[in-house]
Tab-separated table of C-alpha atoms in Angstrom:
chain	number	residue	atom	x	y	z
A	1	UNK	CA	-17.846	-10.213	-34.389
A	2	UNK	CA	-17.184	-6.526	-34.254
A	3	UNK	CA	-13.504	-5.167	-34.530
A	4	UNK	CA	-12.660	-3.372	-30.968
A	5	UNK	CA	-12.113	0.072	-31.660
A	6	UNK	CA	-8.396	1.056	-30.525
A	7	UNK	CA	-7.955	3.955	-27.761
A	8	UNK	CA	-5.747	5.850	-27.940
A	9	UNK	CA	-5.988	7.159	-24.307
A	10	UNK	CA	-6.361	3.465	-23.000
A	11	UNK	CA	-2.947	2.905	-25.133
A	12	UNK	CA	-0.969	6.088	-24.050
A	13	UNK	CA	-1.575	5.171	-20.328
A	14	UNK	CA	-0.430	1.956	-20.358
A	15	UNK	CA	2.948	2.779	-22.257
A	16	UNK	CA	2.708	5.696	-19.609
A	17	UNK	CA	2.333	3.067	-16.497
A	18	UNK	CA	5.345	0.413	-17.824
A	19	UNK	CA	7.440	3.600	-18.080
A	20	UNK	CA	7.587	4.927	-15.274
A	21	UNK	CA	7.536	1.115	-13.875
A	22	UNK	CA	10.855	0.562	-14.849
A	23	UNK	CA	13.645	0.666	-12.562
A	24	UNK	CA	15.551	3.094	-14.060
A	25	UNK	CA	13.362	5.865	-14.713
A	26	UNK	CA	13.845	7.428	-11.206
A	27	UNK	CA	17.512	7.837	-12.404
A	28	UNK	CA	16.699	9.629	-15.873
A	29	UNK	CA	17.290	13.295	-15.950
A	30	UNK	CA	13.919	15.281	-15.553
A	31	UNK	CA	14.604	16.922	-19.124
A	32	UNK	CA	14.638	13.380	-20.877
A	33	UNK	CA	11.772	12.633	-18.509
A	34	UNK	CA	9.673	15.996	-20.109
A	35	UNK	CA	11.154	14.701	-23.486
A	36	UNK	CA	9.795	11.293	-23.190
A	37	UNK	CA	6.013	12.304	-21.691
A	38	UNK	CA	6.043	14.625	-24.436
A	39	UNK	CA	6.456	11.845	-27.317
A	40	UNK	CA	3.215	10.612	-25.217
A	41	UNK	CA	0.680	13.341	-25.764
A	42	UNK	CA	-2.631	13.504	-27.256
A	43	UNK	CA	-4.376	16.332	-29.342
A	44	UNK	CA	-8.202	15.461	-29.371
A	45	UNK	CA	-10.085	17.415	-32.548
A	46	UNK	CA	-10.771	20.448	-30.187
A	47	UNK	CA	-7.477	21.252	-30.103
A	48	UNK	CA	-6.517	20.198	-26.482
A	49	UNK	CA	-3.314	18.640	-25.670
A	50	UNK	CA	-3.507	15.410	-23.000
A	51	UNK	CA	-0.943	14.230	-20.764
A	52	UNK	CA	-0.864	11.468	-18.384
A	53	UNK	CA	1.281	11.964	-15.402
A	54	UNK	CA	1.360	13.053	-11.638
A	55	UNK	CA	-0.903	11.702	-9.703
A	56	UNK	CA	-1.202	8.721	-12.367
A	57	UNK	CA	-4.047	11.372	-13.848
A	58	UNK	CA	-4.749	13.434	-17.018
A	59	UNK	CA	-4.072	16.673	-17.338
A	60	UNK	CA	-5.329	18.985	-20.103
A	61	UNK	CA	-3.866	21.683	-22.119
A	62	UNK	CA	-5.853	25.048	-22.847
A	63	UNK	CA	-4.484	26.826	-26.098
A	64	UNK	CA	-6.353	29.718	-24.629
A	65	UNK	CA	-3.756	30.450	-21.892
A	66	UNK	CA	-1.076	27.612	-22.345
A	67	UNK	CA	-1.735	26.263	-19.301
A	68	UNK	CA	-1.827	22.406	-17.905
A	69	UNK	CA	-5.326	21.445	-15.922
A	70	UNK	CA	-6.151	18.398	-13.730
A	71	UNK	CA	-8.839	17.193	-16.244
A	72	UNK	CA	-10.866	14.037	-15.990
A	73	UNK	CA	-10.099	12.542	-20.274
A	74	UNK	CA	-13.131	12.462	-22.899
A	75	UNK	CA	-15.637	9.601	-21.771
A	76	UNK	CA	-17.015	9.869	-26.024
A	77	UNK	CA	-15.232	6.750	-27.755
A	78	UNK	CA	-15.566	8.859	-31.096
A	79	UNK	CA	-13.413	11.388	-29.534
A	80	UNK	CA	-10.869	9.437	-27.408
A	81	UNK	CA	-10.286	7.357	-31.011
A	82	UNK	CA	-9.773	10.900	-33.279
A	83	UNK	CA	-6.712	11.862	-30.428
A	84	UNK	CA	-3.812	11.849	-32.185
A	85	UNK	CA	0.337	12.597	-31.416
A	86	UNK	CA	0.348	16.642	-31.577
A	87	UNK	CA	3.161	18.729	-33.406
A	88	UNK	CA	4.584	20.332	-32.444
A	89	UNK	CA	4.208	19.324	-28.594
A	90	UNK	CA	3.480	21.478	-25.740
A	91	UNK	CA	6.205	21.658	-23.121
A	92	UNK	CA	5.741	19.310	-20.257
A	93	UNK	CA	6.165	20.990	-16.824
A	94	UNK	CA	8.305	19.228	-14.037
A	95	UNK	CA	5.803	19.184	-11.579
A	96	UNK	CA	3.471	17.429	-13.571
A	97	UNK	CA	6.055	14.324	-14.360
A	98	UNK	CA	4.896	10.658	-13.526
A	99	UNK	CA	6.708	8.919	-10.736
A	100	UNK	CA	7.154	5.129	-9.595
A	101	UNK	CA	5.348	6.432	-6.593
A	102	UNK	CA	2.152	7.512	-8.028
A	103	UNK	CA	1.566	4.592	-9.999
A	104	UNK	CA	1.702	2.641	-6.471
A	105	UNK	CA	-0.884	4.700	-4.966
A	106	UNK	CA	-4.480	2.930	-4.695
A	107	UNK	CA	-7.357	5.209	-4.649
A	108	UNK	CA	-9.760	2.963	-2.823
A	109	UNK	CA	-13.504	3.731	-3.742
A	110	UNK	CA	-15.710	6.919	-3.954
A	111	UNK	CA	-18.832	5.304	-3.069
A	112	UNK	CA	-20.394	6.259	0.160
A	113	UNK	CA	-21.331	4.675	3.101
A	114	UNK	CA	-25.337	4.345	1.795
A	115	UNK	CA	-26.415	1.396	-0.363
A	116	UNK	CA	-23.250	-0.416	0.774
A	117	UNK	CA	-22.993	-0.456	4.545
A	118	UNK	CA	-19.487	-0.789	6.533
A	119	UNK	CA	-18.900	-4.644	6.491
A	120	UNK	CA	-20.280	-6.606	9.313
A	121	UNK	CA	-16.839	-7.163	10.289
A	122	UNK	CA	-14.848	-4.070	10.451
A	123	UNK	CA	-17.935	-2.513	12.417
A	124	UNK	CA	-17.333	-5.078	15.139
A	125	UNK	CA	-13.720	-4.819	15.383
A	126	UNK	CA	-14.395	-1.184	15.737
A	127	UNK	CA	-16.821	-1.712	18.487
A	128	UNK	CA	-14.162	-3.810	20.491
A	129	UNK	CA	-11.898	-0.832	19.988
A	130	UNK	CA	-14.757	1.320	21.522
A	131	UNK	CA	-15.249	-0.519	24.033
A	132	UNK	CA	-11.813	-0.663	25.276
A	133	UNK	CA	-11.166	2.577	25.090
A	134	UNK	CA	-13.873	3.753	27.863
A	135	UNK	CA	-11.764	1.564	30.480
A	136	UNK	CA	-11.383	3.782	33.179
A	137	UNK	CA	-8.121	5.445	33.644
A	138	UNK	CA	-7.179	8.486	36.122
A	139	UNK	CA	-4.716	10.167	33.494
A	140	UNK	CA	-7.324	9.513	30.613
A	141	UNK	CA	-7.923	13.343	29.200
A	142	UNK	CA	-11.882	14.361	28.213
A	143	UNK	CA	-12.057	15.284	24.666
A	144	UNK	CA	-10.842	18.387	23.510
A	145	UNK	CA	-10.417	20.029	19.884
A	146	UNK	CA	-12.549	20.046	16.756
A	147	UNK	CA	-14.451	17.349	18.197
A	148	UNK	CA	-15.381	19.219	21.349
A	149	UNK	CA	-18.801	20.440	20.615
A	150	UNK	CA	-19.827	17.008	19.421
A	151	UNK	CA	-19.511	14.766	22.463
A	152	UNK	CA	-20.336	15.551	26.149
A	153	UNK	CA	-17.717	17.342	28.071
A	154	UNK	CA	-16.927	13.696	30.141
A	155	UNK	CA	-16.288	11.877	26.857
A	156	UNK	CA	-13.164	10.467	27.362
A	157	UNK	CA	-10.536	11.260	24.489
A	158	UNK	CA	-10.030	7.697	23.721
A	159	UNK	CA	-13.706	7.644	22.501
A	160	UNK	CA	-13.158	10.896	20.412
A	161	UNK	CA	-10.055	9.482	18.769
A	162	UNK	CA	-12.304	6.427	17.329
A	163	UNK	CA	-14.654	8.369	16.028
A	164	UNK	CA	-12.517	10.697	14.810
A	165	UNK	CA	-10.304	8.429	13.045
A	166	UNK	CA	-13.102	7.277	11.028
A	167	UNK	CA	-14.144	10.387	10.156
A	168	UNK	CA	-10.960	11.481	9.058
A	169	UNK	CA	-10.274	8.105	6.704
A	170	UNK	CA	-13.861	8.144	4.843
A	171	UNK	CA	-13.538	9.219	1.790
A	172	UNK	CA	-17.101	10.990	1.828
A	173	UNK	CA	-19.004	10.997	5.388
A	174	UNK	CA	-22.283	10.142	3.991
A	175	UNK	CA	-23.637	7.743	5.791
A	176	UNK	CA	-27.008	5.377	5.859
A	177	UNK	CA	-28.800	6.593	8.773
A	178	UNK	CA	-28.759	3.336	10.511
A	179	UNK	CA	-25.470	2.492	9.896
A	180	UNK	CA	-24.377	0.629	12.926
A	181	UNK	CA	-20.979	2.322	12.679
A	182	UNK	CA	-22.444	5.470	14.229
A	183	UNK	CA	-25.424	4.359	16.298
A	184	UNK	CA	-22.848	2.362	18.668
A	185	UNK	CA	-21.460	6.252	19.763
A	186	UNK	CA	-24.861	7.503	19.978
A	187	UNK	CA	-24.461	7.130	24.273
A	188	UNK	CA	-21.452	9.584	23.605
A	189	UNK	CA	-23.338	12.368	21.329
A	190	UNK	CA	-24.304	15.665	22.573
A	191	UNK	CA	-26.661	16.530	19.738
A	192	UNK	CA	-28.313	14.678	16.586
A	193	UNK	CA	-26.158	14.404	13.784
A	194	UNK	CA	-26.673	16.317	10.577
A	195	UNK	CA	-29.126	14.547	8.145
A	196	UNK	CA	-32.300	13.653	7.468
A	197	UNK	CA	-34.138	10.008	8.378
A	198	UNK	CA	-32.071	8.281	5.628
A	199	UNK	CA	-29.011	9.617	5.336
A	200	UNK	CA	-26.506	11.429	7.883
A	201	UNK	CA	-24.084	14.190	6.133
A	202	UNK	CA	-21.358	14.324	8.161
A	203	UNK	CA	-18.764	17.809	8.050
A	204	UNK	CA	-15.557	16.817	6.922
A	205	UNK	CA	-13.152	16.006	10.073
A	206	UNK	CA	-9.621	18.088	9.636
A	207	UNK	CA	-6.185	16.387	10.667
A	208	UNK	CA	-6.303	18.314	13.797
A	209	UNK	CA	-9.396	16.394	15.322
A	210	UNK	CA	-6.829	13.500	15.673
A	211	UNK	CA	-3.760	15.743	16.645
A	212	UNK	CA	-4.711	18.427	19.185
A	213	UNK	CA	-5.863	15.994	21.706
A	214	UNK	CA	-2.355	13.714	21.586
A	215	UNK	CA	-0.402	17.370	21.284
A	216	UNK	CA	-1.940	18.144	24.406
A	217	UNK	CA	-1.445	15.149	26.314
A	218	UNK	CA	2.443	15.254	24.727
A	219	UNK	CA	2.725	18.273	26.739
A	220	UNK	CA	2.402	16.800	30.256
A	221	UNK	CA	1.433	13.205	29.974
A	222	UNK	CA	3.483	11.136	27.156
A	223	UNK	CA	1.959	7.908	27.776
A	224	UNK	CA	-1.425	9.530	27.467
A	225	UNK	CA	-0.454	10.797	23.793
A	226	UNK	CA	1.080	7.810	22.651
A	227	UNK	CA	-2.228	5.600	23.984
A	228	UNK	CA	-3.905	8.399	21.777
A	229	UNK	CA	-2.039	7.420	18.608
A	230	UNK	CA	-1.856	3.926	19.045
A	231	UNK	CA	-5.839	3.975	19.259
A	232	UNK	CA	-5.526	6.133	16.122
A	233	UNK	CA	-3.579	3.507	14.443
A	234	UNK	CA	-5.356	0.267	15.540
A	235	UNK	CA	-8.613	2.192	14.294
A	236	UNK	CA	-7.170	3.236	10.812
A	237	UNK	CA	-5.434	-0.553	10.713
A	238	UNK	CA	-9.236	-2.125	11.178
A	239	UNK	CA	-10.545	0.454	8.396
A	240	UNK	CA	-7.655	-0.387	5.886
A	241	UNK	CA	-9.327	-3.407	3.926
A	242	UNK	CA	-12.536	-1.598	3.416
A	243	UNK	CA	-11.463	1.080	-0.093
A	244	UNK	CA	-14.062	3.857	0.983
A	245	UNK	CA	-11.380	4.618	4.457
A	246	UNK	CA	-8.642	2.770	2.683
A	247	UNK	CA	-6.221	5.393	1.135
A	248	UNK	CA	-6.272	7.629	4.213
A	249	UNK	CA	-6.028	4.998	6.608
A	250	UNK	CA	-2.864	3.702	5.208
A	251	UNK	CA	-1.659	7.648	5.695
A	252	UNK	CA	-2.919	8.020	9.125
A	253	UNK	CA	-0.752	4.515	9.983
A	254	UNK	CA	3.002	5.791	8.006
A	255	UNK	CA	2.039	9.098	10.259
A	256	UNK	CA	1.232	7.136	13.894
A	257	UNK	CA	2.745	3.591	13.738
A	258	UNK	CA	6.776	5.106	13.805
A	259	UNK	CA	5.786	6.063	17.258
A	260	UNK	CA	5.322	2.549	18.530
A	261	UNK	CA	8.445	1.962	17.664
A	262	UNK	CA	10.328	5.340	18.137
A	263	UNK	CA	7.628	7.484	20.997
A	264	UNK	CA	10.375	10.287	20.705
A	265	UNK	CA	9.742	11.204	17.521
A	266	UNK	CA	7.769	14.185	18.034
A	267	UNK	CA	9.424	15.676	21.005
A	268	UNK	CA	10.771	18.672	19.454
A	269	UNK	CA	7.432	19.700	18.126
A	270	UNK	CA	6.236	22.822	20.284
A	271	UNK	CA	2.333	22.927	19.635
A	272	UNK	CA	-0.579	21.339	17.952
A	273	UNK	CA	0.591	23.078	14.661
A	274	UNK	CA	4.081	21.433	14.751
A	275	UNK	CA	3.078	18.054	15.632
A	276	UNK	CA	0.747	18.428	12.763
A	277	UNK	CA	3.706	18.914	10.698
A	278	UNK	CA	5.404	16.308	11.529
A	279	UNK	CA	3.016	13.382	10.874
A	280	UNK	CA	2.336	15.274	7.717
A	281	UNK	CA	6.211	14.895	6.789
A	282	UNK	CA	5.887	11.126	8.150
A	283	UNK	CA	3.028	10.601	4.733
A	284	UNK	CA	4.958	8.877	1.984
A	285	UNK	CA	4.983	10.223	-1.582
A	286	UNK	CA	2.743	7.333	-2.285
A	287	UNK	CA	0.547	8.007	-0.442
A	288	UNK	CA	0.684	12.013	-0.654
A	289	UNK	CA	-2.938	11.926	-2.617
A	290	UNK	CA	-4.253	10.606	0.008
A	291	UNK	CA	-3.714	13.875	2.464
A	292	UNK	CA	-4.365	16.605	-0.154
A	293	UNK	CA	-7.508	17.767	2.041
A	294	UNK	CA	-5.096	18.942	4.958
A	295	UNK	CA	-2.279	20.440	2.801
A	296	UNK	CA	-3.800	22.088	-0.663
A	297	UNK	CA	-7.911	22.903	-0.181
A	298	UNK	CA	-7.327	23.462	-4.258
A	299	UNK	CA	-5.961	20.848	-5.387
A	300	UNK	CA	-8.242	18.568	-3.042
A	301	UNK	CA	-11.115	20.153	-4.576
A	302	UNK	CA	-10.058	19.585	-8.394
A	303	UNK	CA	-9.081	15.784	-7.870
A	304	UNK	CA	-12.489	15.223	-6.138
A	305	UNK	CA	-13.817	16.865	-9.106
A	306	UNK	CA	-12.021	14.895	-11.735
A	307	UNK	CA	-13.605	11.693	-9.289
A	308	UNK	CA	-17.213	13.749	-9.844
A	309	UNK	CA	-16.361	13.357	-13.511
A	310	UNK	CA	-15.177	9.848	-14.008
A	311	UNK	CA	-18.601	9.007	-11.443
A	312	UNK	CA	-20.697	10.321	-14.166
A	313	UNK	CA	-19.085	8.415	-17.379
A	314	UNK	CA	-22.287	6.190	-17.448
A	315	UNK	CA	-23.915	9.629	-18.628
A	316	UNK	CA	-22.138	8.959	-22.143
A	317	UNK	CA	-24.329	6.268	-22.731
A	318	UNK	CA	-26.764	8.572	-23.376
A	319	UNK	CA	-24.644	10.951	-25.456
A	320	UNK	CA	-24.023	13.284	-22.368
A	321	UNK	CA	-20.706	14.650	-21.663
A	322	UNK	CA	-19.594	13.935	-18.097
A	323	UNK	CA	-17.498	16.267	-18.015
A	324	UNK	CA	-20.544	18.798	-18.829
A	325	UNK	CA	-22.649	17.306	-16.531
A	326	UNK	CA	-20.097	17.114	-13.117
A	327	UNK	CA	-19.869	21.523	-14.311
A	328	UNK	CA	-23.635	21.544	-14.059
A	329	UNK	CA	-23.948	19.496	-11.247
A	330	UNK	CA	-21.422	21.815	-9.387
A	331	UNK	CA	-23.619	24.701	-10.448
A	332	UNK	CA	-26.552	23.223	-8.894
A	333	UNK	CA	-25.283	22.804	-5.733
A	334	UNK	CA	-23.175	26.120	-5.584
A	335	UNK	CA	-26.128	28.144	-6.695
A	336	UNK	CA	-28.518	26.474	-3.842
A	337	UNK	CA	-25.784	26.406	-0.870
A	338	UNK	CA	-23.568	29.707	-1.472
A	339	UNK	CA	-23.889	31.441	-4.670
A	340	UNK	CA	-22.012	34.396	-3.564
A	341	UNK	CA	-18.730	32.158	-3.726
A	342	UNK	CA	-19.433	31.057	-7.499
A	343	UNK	CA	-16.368	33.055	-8.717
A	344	UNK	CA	-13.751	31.531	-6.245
A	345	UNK	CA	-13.957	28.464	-8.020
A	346	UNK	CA	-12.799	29.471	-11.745
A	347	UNK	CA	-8.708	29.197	-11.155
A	348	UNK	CA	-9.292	25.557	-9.953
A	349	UNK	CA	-11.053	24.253	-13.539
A	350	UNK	CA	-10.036	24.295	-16.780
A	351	UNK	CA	-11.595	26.878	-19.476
A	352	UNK	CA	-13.876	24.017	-20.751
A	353	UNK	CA	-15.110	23.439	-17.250
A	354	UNK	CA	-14.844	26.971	-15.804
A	355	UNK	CA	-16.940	27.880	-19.149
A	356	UNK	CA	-19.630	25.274	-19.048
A	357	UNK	CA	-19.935	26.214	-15.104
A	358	UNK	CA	-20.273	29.463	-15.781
A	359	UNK	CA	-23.186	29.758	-18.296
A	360	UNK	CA	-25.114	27.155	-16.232
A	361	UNK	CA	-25.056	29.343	-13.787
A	362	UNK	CA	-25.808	32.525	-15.788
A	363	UNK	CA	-28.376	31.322	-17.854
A	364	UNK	CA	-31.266	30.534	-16.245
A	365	UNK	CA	-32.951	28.814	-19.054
A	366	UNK	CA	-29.640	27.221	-20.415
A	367	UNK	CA	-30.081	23.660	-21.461
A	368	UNK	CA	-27.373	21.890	-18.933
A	369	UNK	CA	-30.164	23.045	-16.241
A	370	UNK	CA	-31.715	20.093	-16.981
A	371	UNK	CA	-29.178	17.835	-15.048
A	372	UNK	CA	-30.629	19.938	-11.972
A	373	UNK	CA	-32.416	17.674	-9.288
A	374	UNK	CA	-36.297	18.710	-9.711
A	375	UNK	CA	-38.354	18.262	-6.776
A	376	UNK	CA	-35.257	15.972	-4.727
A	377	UNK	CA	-34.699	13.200	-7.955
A	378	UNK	CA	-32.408	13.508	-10.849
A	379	UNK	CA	-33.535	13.619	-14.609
A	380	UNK	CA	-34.166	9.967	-15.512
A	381	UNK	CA	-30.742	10.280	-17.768
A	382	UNK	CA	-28.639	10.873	-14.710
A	383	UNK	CA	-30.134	7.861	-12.730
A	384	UNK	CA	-27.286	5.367	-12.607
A	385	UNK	CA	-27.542	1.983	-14.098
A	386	UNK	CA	-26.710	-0.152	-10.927
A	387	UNK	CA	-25.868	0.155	-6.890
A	388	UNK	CA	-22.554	0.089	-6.757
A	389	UNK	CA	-22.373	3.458	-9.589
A	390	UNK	CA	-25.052	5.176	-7.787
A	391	UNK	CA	-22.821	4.679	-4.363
A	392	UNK	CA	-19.845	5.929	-6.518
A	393	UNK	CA	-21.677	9.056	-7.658
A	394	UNK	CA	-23.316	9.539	-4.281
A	395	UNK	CA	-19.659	9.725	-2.776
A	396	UNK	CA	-18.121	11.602	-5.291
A	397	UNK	CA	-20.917	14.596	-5.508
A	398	UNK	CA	-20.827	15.076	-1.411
A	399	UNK	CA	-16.934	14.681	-1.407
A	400	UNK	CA	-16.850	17.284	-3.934
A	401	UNK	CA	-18.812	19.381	-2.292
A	402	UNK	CA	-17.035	18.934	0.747
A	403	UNK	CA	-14.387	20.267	-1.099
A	404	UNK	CA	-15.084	23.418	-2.307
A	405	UNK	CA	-17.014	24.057	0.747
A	406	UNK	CA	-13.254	23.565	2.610
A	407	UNK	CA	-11.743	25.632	-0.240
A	408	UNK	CA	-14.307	28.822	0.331
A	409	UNK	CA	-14.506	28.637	3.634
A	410	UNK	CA	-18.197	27.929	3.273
A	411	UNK	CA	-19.908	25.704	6.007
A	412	UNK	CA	-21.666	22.138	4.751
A	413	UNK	CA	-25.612	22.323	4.271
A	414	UNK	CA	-26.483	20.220	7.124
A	415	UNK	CA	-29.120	18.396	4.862
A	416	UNK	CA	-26.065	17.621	2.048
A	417	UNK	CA	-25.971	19.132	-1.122
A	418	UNK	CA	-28.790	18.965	-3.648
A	419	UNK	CA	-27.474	16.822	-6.533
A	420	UNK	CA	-26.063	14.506	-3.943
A	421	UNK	CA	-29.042	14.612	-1.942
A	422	UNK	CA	-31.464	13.795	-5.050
A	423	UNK	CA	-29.175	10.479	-5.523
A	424	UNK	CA	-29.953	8.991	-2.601
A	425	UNK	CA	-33.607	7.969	-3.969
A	426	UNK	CA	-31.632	5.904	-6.669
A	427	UNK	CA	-30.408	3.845	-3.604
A	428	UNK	CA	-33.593	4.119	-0.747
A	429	UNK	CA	-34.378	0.272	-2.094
A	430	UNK	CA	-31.584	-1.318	-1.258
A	431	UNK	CA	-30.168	0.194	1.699
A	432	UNK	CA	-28.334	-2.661	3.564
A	433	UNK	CA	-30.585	-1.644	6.931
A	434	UNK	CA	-29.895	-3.622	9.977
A	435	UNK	CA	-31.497	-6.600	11.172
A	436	UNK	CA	-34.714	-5.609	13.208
A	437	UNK	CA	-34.618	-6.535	16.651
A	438	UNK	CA	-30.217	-6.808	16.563
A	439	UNK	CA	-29.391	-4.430	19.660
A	440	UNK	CA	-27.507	-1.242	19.175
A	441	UNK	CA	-28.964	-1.128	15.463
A	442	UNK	CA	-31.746	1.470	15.487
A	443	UNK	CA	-31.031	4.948	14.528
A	444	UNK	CA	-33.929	6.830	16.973
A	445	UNK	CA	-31.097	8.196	19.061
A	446	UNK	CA	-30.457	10.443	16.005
A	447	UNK	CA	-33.454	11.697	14.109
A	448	UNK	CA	-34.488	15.045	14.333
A	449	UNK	CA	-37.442	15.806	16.368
């Protein structure tokens, strides 16, 4: 039998993880906390430093400007088994020190909703939420807000605040274009969704889909408003067990359910912008990850990126670098969508990264272009070796793009994003489709004509 090979990265995070576990390392100085996370770094042979620690992620160090990175670790055994303890030891920054709380914090799934549909379940819990919120009622507002121009103008709220909430909890809105979960609003739609026949690429839905309409109703109606959040919460409770909505459904609940309970809470708030606030302060620090798309577009962007990253670390099977390959990939769908905002994305990567991006975009003929989709597949190397990866990798490249799409202000192809789009023919065979003949499965109310 062969001897396992010892990792150092593998060994570093778990001494990292029963640190940090212990009781009494919320009560150690943040000095002696630097101290100790610097007796835990990692120098791999090109010279970069590794840290494990906010976020319960790795972070790299650049000798070229001596600063820390969010940074996905090597995926290449040969180099995660050459890391060694540096000396001396870069200095450890406060911000980036490991807490109890984000060791506690479960980052549900990347996958998206195509291959694996929503569970049988959850969709019909949602559809008796649906259902109960079109029960007539005189002081019932329309829908208002982001989610205006989606639904017809006598859409009730109620309606709007389903949806929305599960918009707002999926990780990446790419959905399988009969996914029952959306045909069942179809009566409410004004227009077809974005997509094509098989898959629907939903725009990202900001935190203030879910609170302009309850802000509005706080104004003048209170009842209203907190029938608007309870909805909100029952929704994001029905959501919780499946991972994809998980992490920001248990958010949207620690920012909703203390109204049950308390329904002044947000009476000092003066506007959509302050109530916003306020269920933002509501968010635990465990579950602060889970809202970094509505309070740091940057930061958003490079964790999705480090998910794009760990997505791909089936790649290294082949003696590919994910890391390489998420920077092409990026390329590729930067260069096709909005080239002109290339640039804006350097400050959020590392130099490895931001290098590697950089010539793939510069060099037409440079060899990384290879990971580019030809003709809507991906090279035969970057076809994933089961489902359930291929759903990972599907979620991560849209969710990414979503991301720095958010961060440049740049608005989401409506047909998705190239190398996310070319994955989807990894998973066209075993789409979990409907039944044929079940009522309120078929997905005719939203193909394009």
């Amino acid at each position: 039998m062969a001897a396992v090979q010892w990792d150092p990265f593998d060994a570093i995070e778990q001494d990292v993880r029963t640190m940090v576990a212990d009781p009494r390392w919320s009560a150690v100085p943040a000095h002696t906390q630097a101290q100790a996370m610097a007796a835990r770094l990692l120098r791999t042979p090109d010279g970069a430093c590794w840290l494990f620690g906010a976020h319960a992620r790795w972070y790299r160090h650049e000798p070229s400007d001596g600063e820390w990175h969010l940074s996905a670790p090597p995926a290449d055994q040969t180099v995660r088994s050459a890391a060694h303890a540096p000396h001396p030891a870069p200095a450890v920054p406060e911000p980036l020190l490991a807490s109890s709380a984000d060791f506690s914090f479960d980052r549900g799934s990347t996958q998206a909703f195509v291959g694996p549909d929503v569970p049988h379940r959850i969709v019909e819990q949602v559809r008796t939420l649906l259902d109960a919120s079109q029960v007539s009622r005189a002081d019932t507002p329309y829908v208002t807000g982001p989610l205006r121009a989606l639904f017809y103008a006598d859409v009730p709220a109620t309606v709007a605040m389903v949806w929305g909430t599960i918009m707002w909890c999926a990780y990446a809105p790419a959905f399988d274009g009969n996914e029952v979960l959306l045909s069942m609003f179809g009566e409410f739609l004004s227009r077809p969704l974005p997509g094509d026949d098989w898959v629907r690429w939903l725009p990202p839905t900001p935190l203030e889909a879910l609170v302009e309409p309850y802000a509005e109703s706080h104004g003048g109606a209170q009842g209203t408003a907190l029938r608007l959040a309870a909805l909100a919460g029952d929704t994001a409770r029905v959501l919780l067990p499946d991972p994809r909505f998980g992490p920001r459904a248990a958010a949207l609940l620690a920012m909703v359910e203390p109204l049950r309970a308390r329904p002044w809470l947000d009476h000092a708030a003066r506007d959509a912008v302050t109530v916003r606030q306020a269920w933002l302060a509501r968010c635990p620090d465990e579950l602060r990850g889970a809202v970094l798309a509505d309070t740091s577009a940057g930061e958003h962007f490079r964790h999705t990126l480090y998910d794009l990253v760990r997505a791909l670390e089936f790649v290294s099977a082949h003696g590919a670098d994910p890391r390489a390959v998420a920077a092409s990939l990026l390329a590729a769908d930067v260069h096709a969508v909005a080239p002109g905002v290339a640039a804006r994305l350097y400050p959020w990567m590392d130099a490895e990264l931001r290098q590697t991006y950089y010539v793939t975009l510069a060099e037409p003929r440079h060899p990384l272009r290879g990971c580019w989709p030809r003709e809507g597949e991906p090279p035969a190397a970057l076809r994933p070796p089961d489902r359930g990866s291929a759903a990972a990798l599907l979620g991560a490249g849209y969710a990414t793009g979503l991301a720095w799409c958010r961060l440049t202000g740049t608005p989401p192809p409506p047909r998705g994003f190239p190398t996310s789009a070319a994955t989807v023919s990894c998973l066209i065979d075993e789409r979990d489709d409907p039944t044929p003949g079940v009522p309120g499965t078929s997905a005719e109310w939203i193909r394009h004509t």
